[in-house]
Amino acid sequence: MRQLGFSIFQNLFMRIPCLIIGWIFLLPADKKQATPRKIIDVHFHARLTTDYPNPPPPNPTTGKIPKWKNDKEMMDLMLATLKENHVVKVIASGNLRTVGYYQEADPERVIPGFDYPFKGNTSLPDTTSFARYIQEKKIRVFGELALQYEGKTLSDPEFEPYLAICERLGTPVALHTGLAPPNTPYTCCPKFRTHLGNPQLIEEVLIKHPKLKIQLMHMGFPWVQETKAIMHIYPQVYADIGVLDWNRPVAEFYSYLKSFIESGFGKRIMFGSDQMAWPDAIPLAIHNVETAPFLTEEQKQDIFYNNAARFYNIK
């Protein structure tokens, strides 16, 4: 009897792992434990409290007011938000000093960009210094270039020697395209014009610099056909979905993104948050991509990581 009892116990014990495995496979997909997705954010702004009013404005989508009170709190909160959301690399644009602070605090995560024009970067360095900054890896991305706010385009002659350096040294250019907040010409930027956000305005640059890699920020919104034309002809051009993925109506964002996916550009669309003052924009942007009903798992992985890794040579 004792032997029979032991045999039954042994048989049941051997079956438990199989029962557990079978139970796991019967779980709904959203209940299964999954490895967190690694994300690259190619459109992030390194900022300090002095870049905003006091108190800071609420997130225009969620209405939440940032909780940071000083520069350290702000930087710590932003970097913690990236880590919590599995953003393993971030292209952080800002002035050289502020980006340096972020990079010193998290050197493995932060890739430095040069935000122009912006506080502290109101003029371009001379070309010798610019090339040296790139070689010293203080600048690894030329941008965000918010030239539209100044009434300028990438084709303006003043930028030509800098683009030549970027092409020679293999430094990508991140260009603001598309729109801006309402009333922009009446508030900060009287020279801003909507037509200057049309991606087709970079075509002569691409002709002159065939090896220059350009990132169209905001994916040229709302210039859909013009953006597709540039991306079709020039394979060195990629686009990011920054701000569209959390600040535009979700239905509109999905319609815009789906149009590019259906046109075959799924391997050249990159995730960006366009995070500025509001850390809650990052998880919201990630959620809206993750839940896009028309994206396959492969397409999500390309947008979140693979395309940016290829464009920026991230190993």
Tab-separated table of C-alpha atoms in Angstrom:
chain	number	residue	atom	x	y	z
A	1	MET	CA	0.000	0.000	0.000
A	2	ARG	CA	2.862	2.317	0.894
A	3	GLN	CA	4.497	1.524	-2.434
A	4	LEU	CA	1.231	2.230	-4.288
A	5	GLY	CA	0.831	5.564	-2.534
A	6	PHE	CA	4.395	6.535	-3.403
A	7	SER	CA	3.817	5.518	-7.027
A	8	ILE	CA	0.707	7.701	-7.282
A	9	PHE	CA	2.545	10.624	-5.664
A	10	GLN	CA	5.519	10.177	-8.014
A	11	ASN	CA	3.257	10.049	-11.069
A	12	LEU	CA	1.425	13.197	-10.025
A	13	PHE	CA	4.687	14.990	-9.216
A	14	MET	CA	6.064	14.204	-12.666
A	15	ARG	CA	2.926	15.559	-14.293
A	16	ILE	CA	2.882	18.914	-12.475
A	17	PRO	CA	5.373	20.672	-14.802
A	18	CYS	CA	3.354	19.559	-17.826
A	19	LEU	CA	0.131	20.751	-16.213
A	20	ILE	CA	1.697	24.151	-15.455
A	21	ILE	CA	3.052	24.526	-18.995
A	22	GLY	CA	-0.303	23.592	-20.465
A	23	TRP	CA	-2.057	26.089	-18.212
A	24	ILE	CA	0.302	28.854	-19.368
A	25	PHE	CA	-0.419	28.152	-23.029
A	26	LEU	CA	-4.155	28.329	-22.329
A	27	LEU	CA	-3.794	31.830	-20.905
A	28	PRO	CA	-4.975	34.770	-23.033
A	29	ALA	CA	-2.133	36.481	-24.879
A	30	ASP	CA	-2.302	39.579	-22.676
A	31	LYS	CA	-1.853	37.457	-19.508
A	32	LYS	CA	1.333	35.693	-20.575
A	33	GLN	CA	4.632	36.946	-19.219
A	34	ALA	CA	6.548	38.577	-22.047
A	35	THR	CA	10.058	39.982	-22.316
A	36	PRO	CA	9.816	43.796	-22.283
A	37	ARG	CA	10.271	45.315	-25.726
A	38	LYS	CA	13.440	47.349	-26.188
A	39	ILE	CA	12.751	50.798	-27.609
A	40	ILE	CA	14.824	53.533	-29.242
A	41	ASP	CA	13.371	57.045	-29.006
A	42	VAL	CA	14.838	59.107	-31.848
A	43	HIS	CA	13.027	62.332	-30.937
A	44	PHE	CA	13.621	63.431	-27.342
A	45	HIS	CA	14.436	66.878	-25.990
A	46	ALA	CA	16.953	67.359	-23.181
A	47	ARG	CA	15.515	70.257	-21.198
A	48	LEU	CA	15.885	72.043	-17.859
A	49	THR	CA	13.302	73.919	-15.783
A	50	THR	CA	14.482	77.303	-17.072
A	51	ASP	CA	13.248	76.326	-20.539
A	52	TYR	CA	9.637	76.537	-19.310
A	53	PRO	CA	7.374	78.904	-17.339
A	54	ASN	CA	6.956	78.454	-13.605
A	55	PRO	CA	4.721	76.575	-12.990
A	56	PRO	CA	5.167	74.473	-16.144
A	57	PRO	CA	2.260	74.087	-18.558
A	58	PRO	CA	0.088	70.957	-18.411
A	59	ASN	CA	0.415	68.199	-20.986
A	60	PRO	CA	-1.902	69.348	-23.803
A	61	THR	CA	-3.313	65.821	-24.198
A	62	THR	CA	-3.546	64.446	-20.655
A	63	GLY	CA	-3.814	67.723	-18.739
A	64	LYS	CA	-1.212	66.533	-16.217
A	65	ILE	CA	1.182	69.121	-14.810
A	66	PRO	CA	4.796	67.947	-14.467
A	67	LYS	CA	5.852	67.280	-10.872
A	68	TRP	CA	9.473	68.383	-11.171
A	69	LYS	CA	10.547	71.436	-9.171
A	70	ASN	CA	14.207	71.883	-10.110
A	71	ASP	CA	16.699	70.843	-12.777
A	72	LYS	CA	17.845	67.692	-10.998
A	73	GLU	CA	14.286	66.523	-10.349
A	74	MET	CA	13.384	67.140	-13.977
A	75	MET	CA	16.369	65.274	-15.395
A	76	ASP	CA	15.988	62.387	-12.927
A	77	LEU	CA	12.282	62.074	-13.729
A	78	MET	CA	12.857	62.068	-17.485
A	79	LEU	CA	15.625	59.468	-17.331
A	80	ALA	CA	13.628	57.310	-14.921
A	81	THR	CA	10.634	57.438	-17.273
A	82	LEU	CA	12.814	56.250	-20.151
A	83	LYS	CA	14.154	53.383	-18.061
A	84	GLU	CA	10.713	52.352	-16.774
A	85	ASN	CA	9.409	52.188	-20.342
A	86	HIS	CA	12.390	50.167	-21.623
A	87	VAL	CA	13.733	52.965	-23.827
A	88	VAL	CA	17.306	51.722	-24.099
A	89	LYS	CA	18.612	54.488	-26.374
A	90	VAL	CA	17.431	58.045	-26.869
A	91	ILE	CA	18.493	60.719	-29.359
A	92	ALA	CA	18.500	63.722	-27.025
A	93	SER	CA	18.636	67.131	-28.658
A	94	GLY	CA	19.267	70.360	-26.809
A	95	ASN	CA	22.089	72.815	-26.234
A	96	LEU	CA	25.539	71.329	-25.750
A	97	ARG	CA	25.642	71.975	-22.008
A	98	THR	CA	22.235	70.487	-21.155
A	99	VAL	CA	22.695	67.436	-23.368
A	100	GLY	CA	26.054	66.975	-21.648
A	101	TYR	CA	24.288	66.844	-18.267
A	102	TYR	CA	21.905	64.164	-19.489
A	103	GLN	CA	24.686	62.167	-21.091
A	104	GLU	CA	26.829	62.326	-17.959
A	105	ALA	CA	23.874	61.089	-15.885
A	106	ASP	CA	23.088	58.170	-18.237
A	107	PRO	CA	25.894	57.682	-20.782
A	108	GLU	CA	24.684	54.297	-22.034
A	109	ARG	CA	21.211	55.589	-22.890
A	110	VAL	CA	21.751	59.140	-24.157
A	111	ILE	CA	22.987	59.885	-27.688
A	112	PRO	CA	23.705	63.625	-28.072
A	113	GLY	CA	22.008	65.764	-30.704
A	114	PHE	CA	22.377	69.479	-31.444
A	115	ASP	CA	19.096	71.410	-31.189
A	116	TYR	CA	19.142	74.480	-33.444
A	117	PRO	CA	17.949	77.154	-33.082
A	118	PHE	CA	17.434	76.854	-29.334
A	119	LYS	CA	18.541	78.503	-26.096
A	120	GLY	CA	22.288	78.214	-25.901
A	121	ASN	CA	22.404	77.194	-29.567
A	122	THR	CA	21.162	80.435	-31.097
A	123	SER	CA	24.025	80.428	-33.583
A	124	LEU	CA	25.929	77.627	-35.247
A	125	PRO	CA	29.535	77.001	-34.198
A	126	ASP	CA	32.186	77.638	-36.813
A	127	THR	CA	32.716	74.682	-39.116
A	128	THR	CA	36.045	73.703	-37.541
A	129	SER	CA	34.475	73.502	-34.086
A	130	PHE	CA	31.425	71.725	-35.483
A	131	ALA	CA	33.567	68.986	-37.047
A	132	ARG	CA	35.572	68.667	-33.834
A	133	TYR	CA	32.378	68.267	-31.744
A	134	ILE	CA	31.305	65.438	-34.039
A	135	GLN	CA	34.697	63.733	-33.891
A	136	GLU	CA	34.690	64.045	-30.078
A	137	LYS	CA	31.125	62.596	-30.084
A	138	LYS	CA	29.709	65.644	-28.332
A	139	ILE	CA	27.389	65.834	-31.354
A	140	ARG	CA	26.270	62.588	-32.967
A	141	VAL	CA	23.130	63.974	-34.624
A	142	PHE	CA	22.740	67.374	-36.294
A	143	GLY	CA	19.298	68.271	-35.034
A	144	GLU	CA	16.587	68.791	-34.203
A	145	LEU	CA	16.900	71.529	-36.818
A	146	ALA	CA	13.793	73.637	-36.244
A	147	LEU	CA	14.551	75.905	-39.191
A	148	GLN	CA	10.894	76.403	-40.090
A	149	TYR	CA	10.429	78.466	-36.925
A	150	GLU	CA	13.008	80.924	-38.241
A	151	GLY	CA	11.530	81.106	-41.736
A	152	LYS	CA	14.389	79.023	-43.148
A	153	THR	CA	14.869	75.706	-44.942
A	154	LEU	CA	17.644	73.143	-45.091
A	155	SER	CA	18.437	74.356	-48.609
A	156	ASP	CA	19.515	77.803	-47.388
A	157	PRO	CA	23.224	78.413	-48.261
A	158	GLU	CA	24.298	78.985	-44.644
A	159	PHE	CA	23.758	75.304	-43.843
A	160	GLU	CA	25.651	73.915	-46.843
A	161	PRO	CA	29.121	73.591	-45.202
A	162	TYR	CA	27.580	71.873	-42.158
A	163	LEU	CA	25.714	69.382	-44.322
A	164	ALA	CA	28.928	68.640	-46.205
A	165	ILE	CA	30.648	67.862	-42.896
A	166	CYS	CA	27.752	65.629	-41.816
A	167	GLU	CA	27.887	63.722	-45.093
A	168	ARG	CA	31.650	63.276	-44.863
A	169	LEU	CA	31.583	62.118	-41.227
A	170	GLY	CA	28.417	60.038	-41.504
A	171	THR	CA	26.392	62.179	-39.087
A	172	PRO	CA	22.598	61.999	-39.574
A	173	VAL	CA	20.517	65.170	-39.837
A	174	ALA	CA	17.224	65.379	-37.921
A	175	LEU	CA	14.946	67.995	-39.488
A	176	HIS	CA	11.690	69.387	-38.143
A	177	THR	CA	8.958	69.027	-40.760
A	178	GLY	CA	5.221	69.577	-40.723
A	179	LEU	CA	3.375	71.822	-38.318
A	180	ALA	CA	3.744	73.521	-34.924
A	181	PRO	CA	1.496	74.549	-32.017
A	182	PRO	CA	-1.428	76.863	-32.829
A	183	ASN	CA	-0.658	80.608	-32.977
A	184	THR	CA	3.086	79.989	-33.454
A	185	PRO	CA	3.601	83.051	-35.749
A	186	TYR	CA	1.818	85.270	-33.194
A	187	THR	CA	3.784	84.094	-30.168
A	188	CYS	CA	7.370	82.864	-30.353
A	189	CYS	CA	8.161	82.836	-34.025
A	190	PRO	CA	6.901	85.550	-36.393
A	191	LYS	CA	8.828	84.084	-39.347
A	192	PHE	CA	7.167	80.652	-39.086
A	193	ARG	CA	5.211	79.622	-42.197
A	194	THR	CA	3.364	76.350	-42.733
A	195	HIS	CA	4.644	75.760	-46.273
A	196	LEU	CA	8.233	75.668	-44.994
A	197	GLY	CA	7.445	72.344	-43.302
A	198	ASN	CA	6.958	70.561	-46.625
A	199	PRO	CA	9.566	67.750	-46.908
A	200	GLN	CA	9.914	68.317	-50.650
A	201	LEU	CA	11.942	71.425	-49.826
A	202	ILE	CA	14.928	69.201	-48.973
A	203	GLU	CA	15.178	67.632	-52.437
A	204	GLU	CA	18.031	69.814	-53.718
A	205	VAL	CA	20.000	68.984	-50.553
A	206	LEU	CA	19.552	65.277	-51.257
A	207	ILE	CA	20.691	65.734	-54.852
A	208	LYS	CA	23.822	67.548	-53.738
A	209	HIS	CA	24.560	65.167	-50.836
A	210	PRO	CA	23.559	61.641	-51.899
A	211	LYS	CA	25.172	59.991	-48.858
A	212	LEU	CA	23.572	62.320	-46.301
A	213	LYS	CA	21.072	60.564	-44.013
A	214	ILE	CA	18.057	62.692	-43.098
A	215	GLN	CA	15.364	62.032	-40.519
A	216	LEU	CA	12.032	63.722	-41.238
A	217	MET	CA	10.667	64.566	-37.823
A	218	HIS	CA	6.886	64.284	-37.403
A	219	MET	CA	6.881	62.239	-40.624
A	220	GLY	CA	6.124	65.357	-42.668
A	221	PHE	CA	2.610	65.669	-41.221
A	222	PRO	CA	0.308	66.610	-42.897
A	223	TRP	CA	2.263	66.524	-46.188
A	224	VAL	CA	1.497	62.864	-46.797
A	225	GLN	CA	1.992	62.568	-50.568
A	226	GLU	CA	5.008	64.878	-50.607
A	227	THR	CA	6.644	62.898	-47.802
A	228	LYS	CA	6.002	59.616	-49.603
A	229	ALA	CA	7.489	61.033	-52.810
A	230	ILE	CA	10.725	61.971	-51.026
A	231	MET	CA	10.960	58.643	-49.193
A	232	HIS	CA	10.253	56.705	-52.389
A	233	ILE	CA	13.010	58.361	-54.416
A	234	TYR	CA	15.603	58.764	-51.661
A	235	PRO	CA	16.139	55.624	-49.534
A	236	GLN	CA	18.531	57.465	-47.205
A	237	VAL	CA	15.532	59.367	-45.809
A	238	TYR	CA	13.728	57.937	-42.748
A	239	ALA	CA	10.872	59.443	-40.735
A	240	ASP	CA	9.813	59.534	-37.101
A	241	ILE	CA	6.315	59.690	-35.618
A	242	GLY	CA	7.176	62.022	-32.743
A	243	VAL	CA	4.257	63.996	-31.271
A	244	LEU	CA	1.810	62.444	-33.756
A	245	ASP	CA	1.719	59.344	-31.563
A	246	TRP	CA	0.386	61.124	-28.471
A	247	ASN	CA	-0.757	64.658	-29.306
A	248	ARG	CA	-2.877	64.136	-32.429
A	249	PRO	CA	-6.255	62.372	-32.282
A	250	VAL	CA	-5.547	58.632	-32.230
A	251	ALA	CA	-7.792	57.947	-35.242
A	252	GLU	CA	-5.921	60.555	-37.279
A	253	PHE	CA	-2.525	59.203	-36.197
A	254	TYR	CA	-3.562	55.669	-37.121
A	255	SER	CA	-4.852	56.775	-40.507
A	256	TYR	CA	-1.620	58.631	-41.277
A	257	LEU	CA	0.668	55.841	-40.080
A	258	LYS	CA	-1.339	53.128	-41.823
A	259	SER	CA	-1.064	55.003	-45.114
A	260	PHE	CA	2.756	54.849	-44.912
A	261	ILE	CA	2.721	51.201	-43.883
A	262	GLU	CA	0.488	50.335	-46.841
A	263	SER	CA	2.866	52.234	-49.133
A	264	GLY	CA	5.726	49.974	-48.082
A	265	PHE	CA	7.680	52.292	-45.762
A	266	GLY	CA	7.450	50.087	-42.660
A	267	LYS	CA	11.233	49.578	-42.607
A	268	ARG	CA	11.945	53.331	-42.456
A	269	ILE	CA	9.537	54.602	-39.794
A	270	MET	CA	11.045	55.217	-36.347
A	271	PHE	CA	9.518	55.717	-32.930
A	272	GLY	CA	9.857	59.149	-31.385
A	273	SER	CA	8.103	60.760	-28.454
A	274	ASP	CA	9.041	64.416	-29.019
A	275	GLN	CA	9.199	64.520	-25.224
A	276	MET	CA	9.693	68.039	-23.926
A	277	ALA	CA	8.275	68.877	-20.500
A	278	TRP	CA	5.825	66.027	-19.942
A	279	PRO	CA	7.131	62.562	-19.009
A	280	ASP	CA	3.654	61.033	-19.361
A	281	ALA	CA	3.890	61.609	-23.125
A	282	ILE	CA	6.377	58.733	-23.419
A	283	PRO	CA	4.196	55.841	-22.155
A	284	LEU	CA	1.205	57.296	-24.002
A	285	ALA	CA	3.117	57.345	-27.300
A	286	ILE	CA	4.342	53.788	-26.751
A	287	HIS	CA	0.822	52.594	-25.909
A	288	ASN	CA	-0.677	54.097	-29.062
A	289	VAL	CA	1.826	52.261	-31.248
A	290	GLU	CA	1.523	48.988	-29.338
A	291	THR	CA	-2.270	49.006	-29.688
A	292	ALA	CA	-2.404	50.004	-33.361
A	293	PRO	CA	-4.688	47.248	-34.730
A	294	PHE	CA	-3.180	47.237	-38.230
A	295	LEU	CA	0.463	46.720	-37.193
A	296	THR	CA	1.988	43.248	-37.130
A	297	GLU	CA	4.418	42.281	-34.388
A	298	GLU	CA	7.280	42.574	-36.886
A	299	GLN	CA	6.194	46.073	-37.896
A	300	LYS	CA	5.991	47.174	-34.265
A	301	GLN	CA	9.464	45.833	-33.584
A	302	ASP	CA	10.792	47.660	-36.651
A	303	ILE	CA	9.222	50.961	-35.573
A	304	PHE	CA	10.266	50.665	-31.949
A	305	TYR	CA	13.826	49.466	-32.477
A	306	ASN	CA	15.119	47.870	-35.683
A	307	ASN	CA	14.745	50.829	-38.047
A	308	ALA	CA	16.433	53.289	-35.685
A	309	ALA	CA	19.225	50.822	-34.932
A	310	ARG	CA	19.912	50.566	-38.668
A	311	PHE	CA	19.646	54.317	-39.346
A	312	TYR	CA	21.856	55.311	-36.398
A	313	ASN	CA	24.200	52.313	-36.518
A	314	ILE	CA	23.292	51.322	-32.969
A	315	LYS	CA	24.794	47.952	-32.098
